[in-house]
XYZ file of C-alpha atoms in Angstrom:
333
model
C 137.624 10.524 163.309
C 141.287 10.962 162.396
C 143.049 14.295 162.462
C 143.476 14.132 158.674
C 139.718 13.585 158.109
C 138.872 16.463 160.452
C 141.264 18.718 158.622
C 139.710 17.642 155.320
C 136.176 18.439 156.525
C 137.293 21.835 157.838
C 138.936 22.620 154.519
C 135.752 21.604 152.682
C 133.623 23.811 154.921
C 135.987 26.724 154.373
C 135.730 26.270 150.619
C 131.902 26.104 150.679
C 131.194 28.939 153.119
C 132.335 31.894 150.960
C 129.704 31.163 148.265
C 127.255 33.843 149.468
C 129.879 36.584 150.017
C 131.312 35.826 146.569
C 127.929 36.258 144.894
C 126.964 39.346 146.900
C 130.331 41.055 146.359
C 130.119 40.420 142.596
C 126.541 41.790 142.487
C 127.596 44.796 144.584
C 130.461 45.545 142.199
C 128.268 45.111 139.111
C 125.553 47.385 140.551
C 128.003 50.144 141.555
C 129.735 49.952 138.179
C 126.378 50.207 136.366
C 125.084 53.117 138.472
C 128.245 55.208 138.137
C 128.059 54.856 134.338
C 124.516 56.310 134.403
C 125.415 59.195 136.737
C 128.663 60.050 134.907
C 126.843 59.942 131.575
C 124.313 62.460 132.914
C 127.101 64.755 134.169
C 129.363 64.545 131.116
C 126.636 64.401 128.451
C 123.407 65.965 129.715
C 125.178 68.795 131.587
C 128.241 68.787 129.280
C 130.618 68.873 132.259
C 134.019 69.446 130.594
C 136.366 67.928 133.174
C 136.316 64.125 133.634
C 139.677 64.323 135.447
C 138.253 66.769 137.987
C 135.413 64.302 138.549
C 138.021 61.618 139.243
C 139.705 63.938 141.778
C 136.344 64.381 143.526
C 135.935 60.600 143.738
C 139.432 60.173 145.216
C 138.803 62.998 147.718
C 135.534 61.330 148.789
C 137.386 58.024 149.299
C 140.078 59.687 151.452
C 137.549 61.643 153.534
C 135.151 58.725 154.143
C 137.902 56.292 155.143
C 139.783 58.815 157.314
C 136.635 59.761 159.255
C 135.724 56.056 159.565
C 139.194 55.290 160.943
C 138.953 58.141 163.479
C 135.606 56.729 164.656
C 137.073 53.192 164.771
C 134.589 51.932 162.161
C 137.388 50.631 159.942
C 140.998 49.823 160.693
C 144.129 50.149 158.576
C 147.810 50.860 159.407
C 148.963 54.388 160.209
C 151.293 55.940 157.676
C 154.984 55.116 157.942
C 157.885 54.912 155.511
C 157.063 51.275 154.662
C 153.608 52.156 153.234
C 154.836 53.374 149.796
C 156.946 50.212 149.446
C 154.006 47.984 150.381
C 151.649 49.821 148.021
C 154.019 50.041 145.045
C 153.304 49.799 142.103
C 149.533 50.357 142.484
C 149.471 54.197 142.332
C 151.624 54.247 139.175
C 149.443 51.591 137.571
C 146.267 53.504 138.414
C 147.581 56.786 136.964
C 148.724 54.925 133.825
C 145.318 53.268 133.587
C 143.542 56.610 133.936
C 145.670 58.443 131.336
C 145.684 55.622 128.757
C 141.910 55.237 129.187
C 141.278 58.933 128.497
C 143.616 58.857 125.486
C 142.182 55.689 123.912
C 138.485 56.508 124.118
C 138.628 59.379 121.632
C 140.851 57.637 119.062
C 138.778 54.536 118.235
C 135.226 53.791 117.207
C 133.070 52.472 120.059
C 132.744 48.908 118.606
C 136.507 48.547 118.099
C 137.204 50.097 121.514
C 134.833 47.541 123.096
C 136.587 44.647 121.319
C 140.078 45.688 122.383
C 138.994 46.381 125.982
C 137.911 42.732 126.242
C 141.601 41.780 126.088
C 141.757 42.918 129.720
C 140.194 39.539 130.599
C 142.876 37.174 129.182
C 145.600 39.583 130.346
C 144.184 39.394 133.880
C 144.106 35.599 133.652
C 147.729 35.562 132.446
C 148.951 37.951 135.159
C 147.158 35.959 137.884
C 149.023 32.855 136.704
C 152.391 34.670 136.538
C 152.186 36.972 139.594
C 149.833 35.130 141.966
C 150.680 31.582 140.847
C 147.044 30.609 140.243
C 145.805 27.850 137.963
C 142.501 27.766 136.063
C 140.790 24.739 134.462
C 140.263 24.547 130.702
C 136.485 25.253 130.862
C 137.168 28.634 132.501
C 139.732 29.540 129.836
C 137.260 28.562 127.087
C 134.585 30.799 128.675
C 137.026 33.723 128.759
C 137.915 33.379 125.080
C 134.221 33.023 124.146
C 133.733 36.563 125.502
C 136.565 37.846 123.285
C 135.289 35.952 120.224
C 131.827 37.438 120.740
C 133.301 40.941 120.984
C 135.157 40.490 117.671
C 131.995 39.240 115.956
C 129.939 42.118 117.426
C 132.356 44.634 115.908
C 132.884 42.662 112.687
C 131.594 45.420 110.436
C 133.779 48.089 112.046
C 137.273 46.641 112.377
C 138.897 50.000 111.651
C 142.647 50.347 112.173
C 144.204 53.204 114.122
C 147.735 52.422 115.333
C 147.864 55.155 117.981
C 144.420 54.185 119.287
C 145.406 50.487 119.368
C 148.554 51.257 121.367
C 146.696 53.371 123.933
C 143.813 50.925 124.425
C 146.149 47.911 124.734
C 148.216 49.853 127.293
C 144.925 50.557 129.054
C 144.172 46.798 129.033
C 147.593 46.011 130.551
C 147.233 48.676 133.258
C 143.673 47.542 134.085
C 144.702 43.885 134.353
C 147.777 44.749 136.450
C 145.664 46.958 138.724
C 143.249 44.092 139.428
C 145.968 41.512 140.074
C 148.155 43.740 142.280
C 145.088 44.915 144.217
C 144.302 41.251 144.946
C 147.875 40.814 146.166
C 147.985 43.971 148.311
C 144.641 43.492 150.110
C 146.159 40.623 152.060
C 145.694 41.498 155.780
C 149.435 40.898 156.248
C 150.037 43.760 153.823
C 147.682 46.780 154.017
C 144.230 45.163 154.061
C 141.228 46.298 152.021
C 140.833 49.728 153.606
C 144.550 50.478 153.698
C 144.887 49.811 149.966
C 141.887 52.051 149.199
C 142.991 54.908 151.450
C 146.699 55.092 150.631
C 146.178 54.406 146.936
C 143.757 57.356 146.758
C 146.201 59.547 148.739
C 149.085 58.788 146.390
C 146.930 59.062 143.248
C 145.234 62.368 143.995
C 148.424 64.482 143.953
C 149.673 63.566 140.434
C 146.096 63.681 139.115
C 145.646 67.258 140.434
C 148.980 68.277 138.840
C 147.940 66.765 135.486
C 144.505 68.406 135.771
C 146.114 71.829 136.354
C 148.645 71.428 133.551
C 146.027 70.398 130.981
C 143.525 73.121 131.916
C 140.999 70.531 133.104
C 140.890 71.996 136.625
C 140.321 75.553 135.380
C 137.480 74.423 133.111
C 135.815 72.695 136.062
C 136.027 75.709 138.393
C 134.513 78.003 135.747
C 131.685 75.609 134.888
C 128.334 77.406 134.774
C 126.128 74.826 136.552
C 127.739 74.943 140.026
C 124.680 76.940 141.195
C 122.338 74.247 139.846
C 121.224 72.111 142.806
C 120.470 69.039 140.657
C 123.915 69.163 139.030
C 125.691 69.550 142.386
C 123.632 66.660 143.807
C 124.624 64.397 140.903
C 128.273 65.478 141.178
C 128.328 64.552 144.890
C 126.489 61.310 144.075
C 129.162 60.474 141.476
C 131.898 61.106 144.067
C 130.183 58.772 146.553
C 129.623 56.153 143.857
C 133.307 56.490 142.939
C 134.201 55.474 146.495
C 131.659 52.631 146.431
C 133.021 51.433 143.082
C 136.601 51.361 144.424
C 135.409 49.584 147.570
C 133.253 47.072 145.670
C 136.150 46.350 143.279
C 138.441 45.531 146.209
C 135.676 43.531 147.919
C 134.934 41.498 144.781
C 138.639 40.814 144.248
C 138.969 39.817 147.919
C 136.143 37.254 147.909
C 136.623 36.095 144.312
C 139.571 36.835 142.037
C 140.788 39.666 139.847
C 139.602 37.631 136.845
C 136.050 37.340 138.220
C 135.959 41.097 138.864
C 137.016 41.737 135.243
C 134.403 39.320 133.866
C 131.665 40.926 135.977
C 132.663 44.278 134.454
C 132.381 42.776 130.957
C 128.920 41.341 131.732
C 127.877 44.776 132.983
C 128.958 46.372 129.704
C 127.031 43.781 127.677
C 123.958 44.356 129.873
C 124.173 48.094 129.127
C 124.198 47.244 125.411
C 121.046 45.123 125.864
C 119.328 47.950 127.748
C 120.370 50.362 124.987
C 118.557 48.155 122.464
C 115.310 48.557 124.390
C 115.290 52.087 125.779
C 118.364 53.956 124.530
C 117.100 54.842 121.074
C 120.623 55.043 119.604
C 121.255 51.321 119.008
C 121.376 50.410 115.305
C 120.435 46.741 114.933
C 122.874 44.496 113.092
C 122.588 40.703 113.051
C 126.386 40.343 113.337
C 126.476 42.698 116.322
C 123.513 40.993 118.006
C 124.991 37.486 117.568
C 128.346 38.691 118.937
C 126.722 40.249 122.009
C 124.889 36.988 122.708
C 128.132 34.985 122.444
C 129.770 37.460 124.851
C 126.913 37.110 127.318
C 126.901 33.294 126.992
C 130.638 33.206 127.786
C 130.143 35.526 130.762
C 127.200 33.537 132.130
C 129.088 30.266 131.625
C 132.027 31.700 133.574
C 129.649 32.854 136.333
C 128.021 29.409 136.531
C 131.392 27.658 136.794
C 132.555 30.132 139.440
C 129.449 29.679 141.595
C 129.649 25.905 141.218
C 133.204 26.101 142.502
C 135.045 24.636 139.512
C 136.882 27.840 138.875
C 138.449 28.294 142.281
C 142.041 29.096 141.353
C 144.496 26.514 142.564
C 147.600 27.723 144.322
C 150.910 25.983 143.562
C 151.028 24.432 147.034
C 147.448 23.143 147.068
C 148.336 19.660 145.867
C 151.093 19.330 148.476
C 148.749 20.470 151.247
C 146.132 17.977 150.112
C 148.446 14.936 150.152
C 148.548 14.309 153.924
C 144.715 14.445 154.060
C 144.277 11.943 151.241
C 146.736 9.505 152.852
C 145.082 9.485 156.247
């Protein structure tokens, strides 16, 4: 066996082996994302907790505490802080704060169907940023699957295409920040940079300070501290559970981006949202059936499932610019 053939077989084995971690990390992310929606809905709706930003601070604090204790006990490893850390992490903390603020501002200014449609633009923006920033290439069938999801979202909201310029601006900014967060996270989790745990820990450290300042200045923090249910054991349990799930969601997002791509992580999030809509049809009680909406949801789900199938089959593995050059010596031998 020639050296070129051996190298080719090793490369093939390397490409095939991550299949299980890719699937499990995507399922882990989807599950965490689904569960935190349920818990947060109970806190913010059932208990009428008035401070979503304070909840976000709790989730960041849980992330910092868990990772710091794990590092002290040598369970996880990431670089100690030095003056190069902010440079290596930049611009992730700014993107996350922008994502958080634009998300809070956009939700209240648009109807839910229109908000859902515009949030789907995160997917093509992620694809575009991966091509520009990470130099990846995707085949046509993946791009078609992505745009099928967007088409389905437009059809689902066809009867409610209301126009609100301020809401549009905020939600499209939210899309840009979300896409940039996914792509830059993928870039920064390289072991040569900060690694998975380093990105999680230092990003949370840098994010928590401006978020606390904003929470104080808007009165969000004061509302949280004066909330009446802090003596309610069930509420406190669900608050702590939300904080832990916040850490797991951040971790699963990084893990999914590590084993797959930022685009796959975004598509999994979209499939999760569509699944919640399906569940709402059956047990929520607040879903109003519309044929246009139902057809659009099915097109969205078909595009998401098609993307998932292509990803698992391996056709969607993003090609790096140097892949063809690296493959030439193997093909000649």
